[in-house]
Amino acid sequence: MSHAERYRQIAETFARHGFGFLIGVAGLQRWLPLHRGLIGHARRDQPYSNPEHLRLALEQLGPTFIKLGQVLSTRPDLLPEPYRRELAVLQDAAPPVPEPLVVDLVTQDLGAAPSQVFAVFDPQPLASASLGQAHAATLADGTDVVVKVRRPGVVEQIEQDLEILRNLAVRAARRWDAAADYDLVGIADEFARTLRAELDYLDEGRNAERFAANFASHDIIRIPRIFWDTTTSRVLTIERIRGIKIDDVSGLDAAGIDRPVLADQAARAAAKMVFEDGFFHADPHPGNFFIEPGGRIGLIDFGMVGEVDAHLRERLGTLLIALAGQQPRRVATAVTRLASSRGPVEVSALAADLAPILARYAGRELGKIPVGTLIQDVLTVVRRHHLQIPAELALLAKMLVMIEGVGVELDPQFQLVQVIEPYARRLAAARYTPEVMTSRFRQAVPDVLEVVAELPEQLRRLHETLEAGGPEVHLRATELEPFVDRLETTGRRLAIALVAAALIRTWSDLMRTGSFRNWFGRHRR
């Protein structure tokens, strides 16, 4: 399909479902010169809601838009709850690829027909999705595996759609202020990066091996092996994991699995991914967990992952502690440090909007706060203030909500916050270790020296500006703004560094004598 035909198809689909506004802001009108009659709602006994129309439109536009809808369903910072709830039911299913095409693709990539490469290869797929499908197979040594085969032609279609989506985002940013506030172009770019990674099975294989290394000493989690001799960017051969689905409560009970223990172990595995490893499974829905006899958790599907660097982990820990403390101002400050904005952020207004959310949990014990729901509610407020959160944080929020949902289904008394709270406290405390404070002091010194070196020249320019007087003063004074900004930033760093220098000795003495450990233990209780 040509670009022009695809643009027209997108425009007609949105018009058919009544999204004339989107057509306008995305500049799609010119693709509908003869199709004005399409605008309106599809017919049925009960009219579709706008969220339903959006879901239907995305389903009809195919794999790229289905994936986009699934991503948007996890972004309370971008969409209201009714839309997210509707998009969450998007099904990533597709008709099976005909057997001859599967055989041809495997033969091209592995150098021989599936019947020659594998001892057994079932041409009927276990599952078929918009990007690829999975086949059961057996290696020559008897190992049961799953062979994932990418759908022929899907890369070309997705690349065309990703280019179009970015063009539409650029146009919308020029025509619609809210689009610029939410950085639609940045969101389109991040979505493209994530989707391309899912298309490359070599990436998925590397992700699996990274998880395997991270959990090498944890017997409770099983990560399947990747068989690289029969893996390419289009074909992935991975060890088959068998077991009971984690949401099959009756099956788990029949197998004698302790469900509360299982919920706790799954949550601790997720917390380890985020707070210790900084590398997490971003799609932990129940279909990706298999519980083996004895309760070991088998994890599959490593196409969608997230990374949390040390800086983001530290700020996330601060946010979680602020949420646990139920202090709106502290939460608002923590949010602004995590998010970005095109303009100044009214922290007081943000705190005022967060206060009613935190008030819902006032008086509750820390262990009884539903952290997934709380984070979703906070991100909804973030959307109203046009703040942009890192894509990795959105993935993390999705992961926490899913893990909390699985935990509660296994054990109605399950509380995710009880699992992650110790990690968050350790992260927050880690900001003030002697090593970190010393590092900050060292980082501040070059900036201080540079500003001091520039100070005489900047003062001379300021003197010349004042001598000139008149209307030129304001114009020339603007030349000093970058220096003033740097001075302000460096001043904050220097203040922190000086405090650090004063505290390091005291801290070391306290740790050596045990006084701090006693104090910290009392306050944790």
PDB file of C-alpha atoms in Angstrom, residues 163-342:
ATOM      1  CA  GLU A 163       6.715   7.302   9.698  1.00  0.00           C
ATOM      2  CA  ILE A 164       3.112   8.418   9.238  1.00  0.00           C
ATOM      3  CA  LEU A 165       2.497   8.579  13.003  1.00  0.00           C
ATOM      4  CA  ARG A 166       5.524  10.791  13.485  1.00  0.00           C
ATOM      5  CA  ASN A 167       4.420  13.099  10.660  1.00  0.00           C
ATOM      6  CA  LEU A 168       0.962  13.369  12.227  1.00  0.00           C
ATOM      7  CA  ALA A 169       2.513  14.106  15.640  1.00  0.00           C
ATOM      8  CA  VAL A 170       4.635  16.907  14.143  1.00  0.00           C
ATOM      9  CA  ARG A 171       1.590  18.444  12.463  1.00  0.00           C
ATOM     10  CA  ALA A 172      -0.500  18.165  15.635  1.00  0.00           C
ATOM     11  CA  ALA A 173       2.247  19.848  17.690  1.00  0.00           C
ATOM     12  CA  ARG A 174       2.099  22.840  15.321  1.00  0.00           C
ATOM     13  CA  ARG A 175      -1.698  23.102  15.315  1.00  0.00           C
ATOM     14  CA  TRP A 176      -2.647  22.129  18.886  1.00  0.00           C
ATOM     15  CA  ASP A 177      -1.030  23.530  22.040  1.00  0.00           C
ATOM     16  CA  ALA A 178      -1.886  20.458  24.107  1.00  0.00           C
ATOM     17  CA  ALA A 179       0.003  18.260  21.645  1.00  0.00           C
ATOM     18  CA  ALA A 180       3.146  20.277  22.263  1.00  0.00           C
ATOM     19  CA  ASP A 181       2.538  20.211  26.034  1.00  0.00           C
ATOM     20  CA  TYR A 182       2.463  16.424  25.975  1.00  0.00           C
ATOM     21  CA  ASP A 183       5.407  16.166  23.577  1.00  0.00           C
ATOM     22  CA  LEU A 184       3.556  13.991  21.062  1.00  0.00           C
ATOM     23  CA  VAL A 185       6.622  13.900  18.831  1.00  0.00           C
ATOM     24  CA  GLY A 186       8.700  12.514  21.688  1.00  0.00           C
ATOM     25  CA  ILE A 187       5.993   9.972  22.496  1.00  0.00           C
ATOM     26  CA  ALA A 188       5.865   8.889  18.835  1.00  0.00           C
ATOM     27  CA  ASP A 189       9.647   8.474  18.785  1.00  0.00           C
ATOM     28  CA  GLU A 190       9.655   6.457  22.004  1.00  0.00           C
ATOM     29  CA  PHE A 191       6.806   4.263  20.748  1.00  0.00           C
ATOM     30  CA  ALA A 192       8.739   3.638  17.522  1.00  0.00           C
ATOM     31  CA  ARG A 193      11.846   2.616  19.479  1.00  0.00           C
ATOM     32  CA  THR A 194       9.873   0.205  21.674  1.00  0.00           C
ATOM     33  CA  LEU A 195       7.967  -1.360  18.781  1.00  0.00           C
ATOM     34  CA  ARG A 196      11.097  -1.844  16.671  1.00  0.00           C
ATOM     35  CA  ALA A 197      12.733  -3.605  19.603  1.00  0.00           C
ATOM     36  CA  GLU A 198       9.780  -6.010  19.787  1.00  0.00           C
ATOM     37  CA  LEU A 199      10.239  -6.830  16.106  1.00  0.00           C
ATOM     38  CA  ASP A 200      13.848  -7.932  16.552  1.00  0.00           C
ATOM     39  CA  TYR A 201      13.989 -11.371  18.144  1.00  0.00           C
ATOM     40  CA  LEU A 202      17.725 -11.002  18.723  1.00  0.00           C
ATOM     41  CA  ASP A 203      16.883  -8.220  21.175  1.00  0.00           C
ATOM     42  CA  GLU A 204      14.336 -10.433  22.907  1.00  0.00           C
ATOM     43  CA  GLY A 205      16.914 -13.204  23.224  1.00  0.00           C
ATOM     44  CA  ARG A 206      19.444 -10.829  24.771  1.00  0.00           C
ATOM     45  CA  ASN A 207      16.791  -9.560  27.180  1.00  0.00           C
ATOM     46  CA  ALA A 208      16.045 -13.119  28.290  1.00  0.00           C
ATOM     47  CA  GLU A 209      19.707 -13.820  28.953  1.00  0.00           C
ATOM     48  CA  ARG A 210      20.057 -10.606  30.931  1.00  0.00           C
ATOM     49  CA  PHE A 211      17.135 -11.636  33.155  1.00  0.00           C
ATOM     50  CA  ALA A 212      18.655 -15.097  33.506  1.00  0.00           C
ATOM     51  CA  ALA A 213      21.930 -13.566  34.717  1.00  0.00           C
ATOM     52  CA  ASN A 214      20.106 -11.290  37.173  1.00  0.00           C
ATOM     53  CA  PHE A 215      18.182 -14.228  38.662  1.00  0.00           C
ATOM     54  CA  ALA A 216      20.964 -16.794  38.482  1.00  0.00           C
ATOM     55  CA  SER A 217      21.056 -17.104  42.280  1.00  0.00           C
ATOM     56  CA  HIS A 218      17.265 -17.056  42.757  1.00  0.00           C
ATOM     57  CA  ASP A 219      15.768 -20.541  42.502  1.00  0.00           C
ATOM     58  CA  ILE A 220      12.203 -19.243  42.667  1.00  0.00           C
ATOM     59  CA  ILE A 221      12.353 -17.651  39.189  1.00  0.00           C
ATOM     60  CA  ARG A 222      13.014 -19.636  36.023  1.00  0.00           C
ATOM     61  CA  ILE A 223      14.043 -17.862  32.822  1.00  0.00           C
ATOM     62  CA  PRO A 224      13.947 -20.066  29.694  1.00  0.00           C
ATOM     63  CA  ARG A 225      17.122 -20.692  27.691  1.00  0.00           C
ATOM     64  CA  ILE A 226      17.687 -19.187  24.255  1.00  0.00           C
ATOM     65  CA  PHE A 227      19.031 -21.483  21.537  1.00  0.00           C
ATOM     66  CA  TRP A 228      21.152 -19.153  19.439  1.00  0.00           C
ATOM     67  CA  ASP A 229      21.973 -21.673  16.702  1.00  0.00           C
ATOM     68  CA  THR A 230      18.334 -21.506  15.618  1.00  0.00           C
ATOM     69  CA  THR A 231      17.653 -17.861  16.404  1.00  0.00           C
ATOM     70  CA  THR A 232      17.734 -14.845  14.069  1.00  0.00           C
ATOM     71  CA  SER A 233      16.048 -11.444  14.012  1.00  0.00           C
ATOM     72  CA  ARG A 234      12.961 -13.160  12.513  1.00  0.00           C
ATOM     73  CA  VAL A 235      13.042 -16.565  14.243  1.00  0.00           C
ATOM     74  CA  LEU A 236      13.458 -17.123  17.998  1.00  0.00           C
ATOM     75  CA  THR A 237      13.965 -20.556  19.539  1.00  0.00           C
ATOM     76  CA  ILE A 238      13.371 -20.525  23.273  1.00  0.00           C
ATOM     77  CA  GLU A 239      12.983 -23.256  25.894  1.00  0.00           C
ATOM     78  CA  ARG A 240       9.344 -24.151  26.465  1.00  0.00           C
ATOM     79  CA  ILE A 241       8.032 -23.429  29.953  1.00  0.00           C
ATOM     80  CA  ARG A 242       5.118 -25.530  31.163  1.00  0.00           C
ATOM     81  CA  GLY A 243       3.014 -25.016  34.225  1.00  0.00           C
ATOM     82  CA  ILE A 244      -0.184 -23.580  35.623  1.00  0.00           C
ATOM     83  CA  LYS A 245      -1.151 -20.045  34.608  1.00  0.00           C
ATOM     84  CA  ILE A 246      -0.699 -17.762  37.580  1.00  0.00           C
ATOM     85  CA  ASP A 247      -4.336 -16.603  37.391  1.00  0.00           C
ATOM     86  CA  ASP A 248      -5.693 -20.186  37.427  1.00  0.00           C
ATOM     87  CA  VAL A 249      -6.596 -20.059  41.107  1.00  0.00           C
ATOM     88  CA  SER A 250      -8.416 -23.392  41.174  1.00  0.00           C
ATOM     89  CA  GLY A 251      -5.523 -25.093  39.367  1.00  0.00           C
ATOM     90  CA  LEU A 252      -3.022 -23.656  41.844  1.00  0.00           C
ATOM     91  CA  ASP A 253      -5.138 -24.819  44.772  1.00  0.00           C
ATOM     92  CA  ALA A 254      -5.457 -28.301  43.284  1.00  0.00           C
ATOM     93  CA  ALA A 255      -1.658 -28.442  42.910  1.00  0.00           C
ATOM     94  CA  GLY A 256      -1.193 -27.433  46.549  1.00  0.00           C
ATOM     95  CA  ILE A 257       0.490 -24.115  45.748  1.00  0.00           C
ATOM     96  CA  ASP A 258       0.509 -21.623  48.630  1.00  0.00           C
ATOM     97  CA  ARG A 259      -1.031 -18.614  46.878  1.00  0.00           C
ATOM     98  CA  PRO A 260      -0.081 -15.914  49.432  1.00  0.00           C
ATOM     99  CA  VAL A 261       3.538 -17.094  49.304  1.00  0.00           C
ATOM    100  CA  LEU A 262       3.396 -17.117  45.492  1.00  0.00           C
ATOM    101  CA  ALA A 263       2.021 -13.536  45.426  1.00  0.00           C
ATOM    102  CA  ASP A 264       4.816 -12.386  47.719  1.00  0.00           C
ATOM    103  CA  GLN A 265       7.501 -14.113  45.640  1.00  0.00           C
ATOM    104  CA  ALA A 266       6.225 -12.655  42.360  1.00  0.00           C
ATOM    105  CA  ALA A 267       6.163  -9.166  43.890  1.00  0.00           C
ATOM    106  CA  ARG A 268       9.665  -9.532  45.328  1.00  0.00           C
ATOM    107  CA  ALA A 269      10.949 -10.619  41.931  1.00  0.00           C
ATOM    108  CA  ALA A 270       9.403  -7.493  40.401  1.00  0.00           C
ATOM    109  CA  ALA A 271      10.875  -5.278  43.134  1.00  0.00           C
ATOM    110  CA  LYS A 272      14.313  -6.789  42.562  1.00  0.00           C
ATOM    111  CA  MET A 273      14.045  -6.045  38.833  1.00  0.00           C
ATOM    112  CA  VAL A 274      13.225  -2.390  39.465  1.00  0.00           C
ATOM    113  CA  PHE A 275      15.159  -1.402  42.566  1.00  0.00           C
ATOM    114  CA  GLU A 276      18.222  -3.652  42.395  1.00  0.00           C
ATOM    115  CA  ASP A 277      18.760  -4.524  38.733  1.00  0.00           C
ATOM    116  CA  GLY A 278      17.213  -1.465  37.060  1.00  0.00           C
ATOM    117  CA  PHE A 279      15.929  -3.780  34.305  1.00  0.00           C
ATOM    118  CA  PHE A 280      12.345  -5.020  34.423  1.00  0.00           C
ATOM    119  CA  HIS A 281       9.784  -7.036  32.512  1.00  0.00           C
ATOM    120  CA  ALA A 282       7.323  -4.439  31.236  1.00  0.00           C
ATOM    121  CA  ASP A 283       4.478  -6.794  30.325  1.00  0.00           C
ATOM    122  CA  PRO A 284       3.887  -9.054  33.352  1.00  0.00           C
ATOM    123  CA  HIS A 285       0.299 -10.024  32.543  1.00  0.00           C
ATOM    124  CA  PRO A 286      -0.895 -13.402  33.859  1.00  0.00           C
ATOM    125  CA  GLY A 287      -0.317 -15.127  30.510  1.00  0.00           C
ATOM    126  CA  ASN A 288       3.428 -14.618  30.918  1.00  0.00           C
ATOM    127  CA  PHE A 289       3.681 -16.482  34.252  1.00  0.00           C
ATOM    128  CA  PHE A 290       3.697 -20.277  34.500  1.00  0.00           C
ATOM    129  CA  ILE A 291       3.846 -21.912  37.917  1.00  0.00           C
ATOM    130  CA  GLU A 292       5.765 -25.167  37.921  1.00  0.00           C
ATOM    131  CA  PRO A 293       5.287 -28.006  40.440  1.00  0.00           C
ATOM    132  CA  GLY A 294       6.777 -26.869  43.717  1.00  0.00           C
ATOM    133  CA  GLY A 295       5.852 -23.239  43.087  1.00  0.00           C
ATOM    134  CA  ARG A 296       8.745 -22.057  40.899  1.00  0.00           C
ATOM    135  CA  ILE A 297       7.717 -19.158  38.638  1.00  0.00           C
ATOM    136  CA  GLY A 298       8.501 -19.483  34.944  1.00  0.00           C
ATOM    137  CA  LEU A 299       8.581 -16.145  33.132  1.00  0.00           C
ATOM    138  CA  ILE A 300       8.225 -15.755  29.357  1.00  0.00           C
ATOM    139  CA  ASP A 301       7.947 -13.087  26.625  1.00  0.00           C
ATOM    140  CA  PHE A 302      10.840 -10.648  26.913  1.00  0.00           C
ATOM    141  CA  GLY A 303      10.055  -8.344  23.997  1.00  0.00           C
ATOM    142  CA  MET A 304       8.912  -5.411  26.135  1.00  0.00           C
ATOM    143  CA  VAL A 305      11.313  -4.372  28.864  1.00  0.00           C
ATOM    144  CA  GLY A 306      12.129  -1.209  30.781  1.00  0.00           C
ATOM    145  CA  GLU A 307      15.282   0.200  32.318  1.00  0.00           C
ATOM    146  CA  VAL A 308      15.592   2.431  35.349  1.00  0.00           C
ATOM    147  CA  ASP A 309      18.977   4.078  35.760  1.00  0.00           C
ATOM    148  CA  ALA A 310      20.421   4.998  39.147  1.00  0.00           C
ATOM    149  CA  HIS A 311      19.226   8.607  38.860  1.00  0.00           C
ATOM    150  CA  LEU A 312      15.614   7.606  38.121  1.00  0.00           C
ATOM    151  CA  ARG A 313      15.668   4.899  40.803  1.00  0.00           C
ATOM    152  CA  GLU A 314      16.773   7.454  43.389  1.00  0.00           C
ATOM    153  CA  ARG A 315      14.007   9.894  42.463  1.00  0.00           C
ATOM    154  CA  LEU A 316      11.454   7.120  42.294  1.00  0.00           C
ATOM    155  CA  GLY A 317      12.410   6.058  45.810  1.00  0.00           C
ATOM    156  CA  THR A 318      11.908   9.645  46.995  1.00  0.00           C
ATOM    157  CA  LEU A 319       8.452   9.719  45.369  1.00  0.00           C
ATOM    158  CA  LEU A 320       7.404   6.439  46.954  1.00  0.00           C
ATOM    159  CA  ILE A 321       8.525   7.610  50.396  1.00  0.00           C
ATOM    160  CA  ALA A 322       6.603  10.872  49.898  1.00  0.00           C
ATOM    161  CA  LEU A 323       3.508   8.903  48.851  1.00  0.00           C
ATOM    162  CA  ALA A 324       3.827   6.681  51.909  1.00  0.00           C
ATOM    163  CA  GLY A 325       4.103   9.802  54.085  1.00  0.00           C
ATOM    164  CA  GLN A 326       0.936  11.196  52.436  1.00  0.00           C
ATOM    165  CA  GLN A 327       2.371  14.703  52.275  1.00  0.00           C
ATOM    166  CA  PRO A 328       1.044  16.534  49.180  1.00  0.00           C
ATOM    167  CA  ARG A 329       3.818  19.121  49.026  1.00  0.00           C
ATOM    168  CA  ARG A 330       6.563  16.513  49.203  1.00  0.00           C
ATOM    169  CA  VAL A 331       4.792  14.380  46.589  1.00  0.00           C
ATOM    170  CA  ALA A 332       4.396  17.402  44.304  1.00  0.00           C
ATOM    171  CA  THR A 333       8.088  18.259  44.643  1.00  0.00           C
ATOM    172  CA  ALA A 334       9.087  14.656  43.958  1.00  0.00           C
ATOM    173  CA  VAL A 335       6.842  14.561  40.875  1.00  0.00           C
ATOM    174  CA  THR A 336       8.340  17.744  39.432  1.00  0.00           C
ATOM    175  CA  ARG A 337      11.806  16.243  39.807  1.00  0.00           C
ATOM    176  CA  LEU A 338      10.686  13.182  37.847  1.00  0.00           C
ATOM    177  CA  ALA A 339       8.733  15.011  35.155  1.00  0.00           C
ATOM    178  CA  SER A 340       9.457  17.758  32.640  1.00  0.00           C
ATOM    179  CA  SER A 341       7.367  20.681  31.431  1.00  0.00           C
ATOM    180  CA  ARG A 342       7.428  23.332  28.720  1.00  0.00           C
TER     181      ARG A 342
END
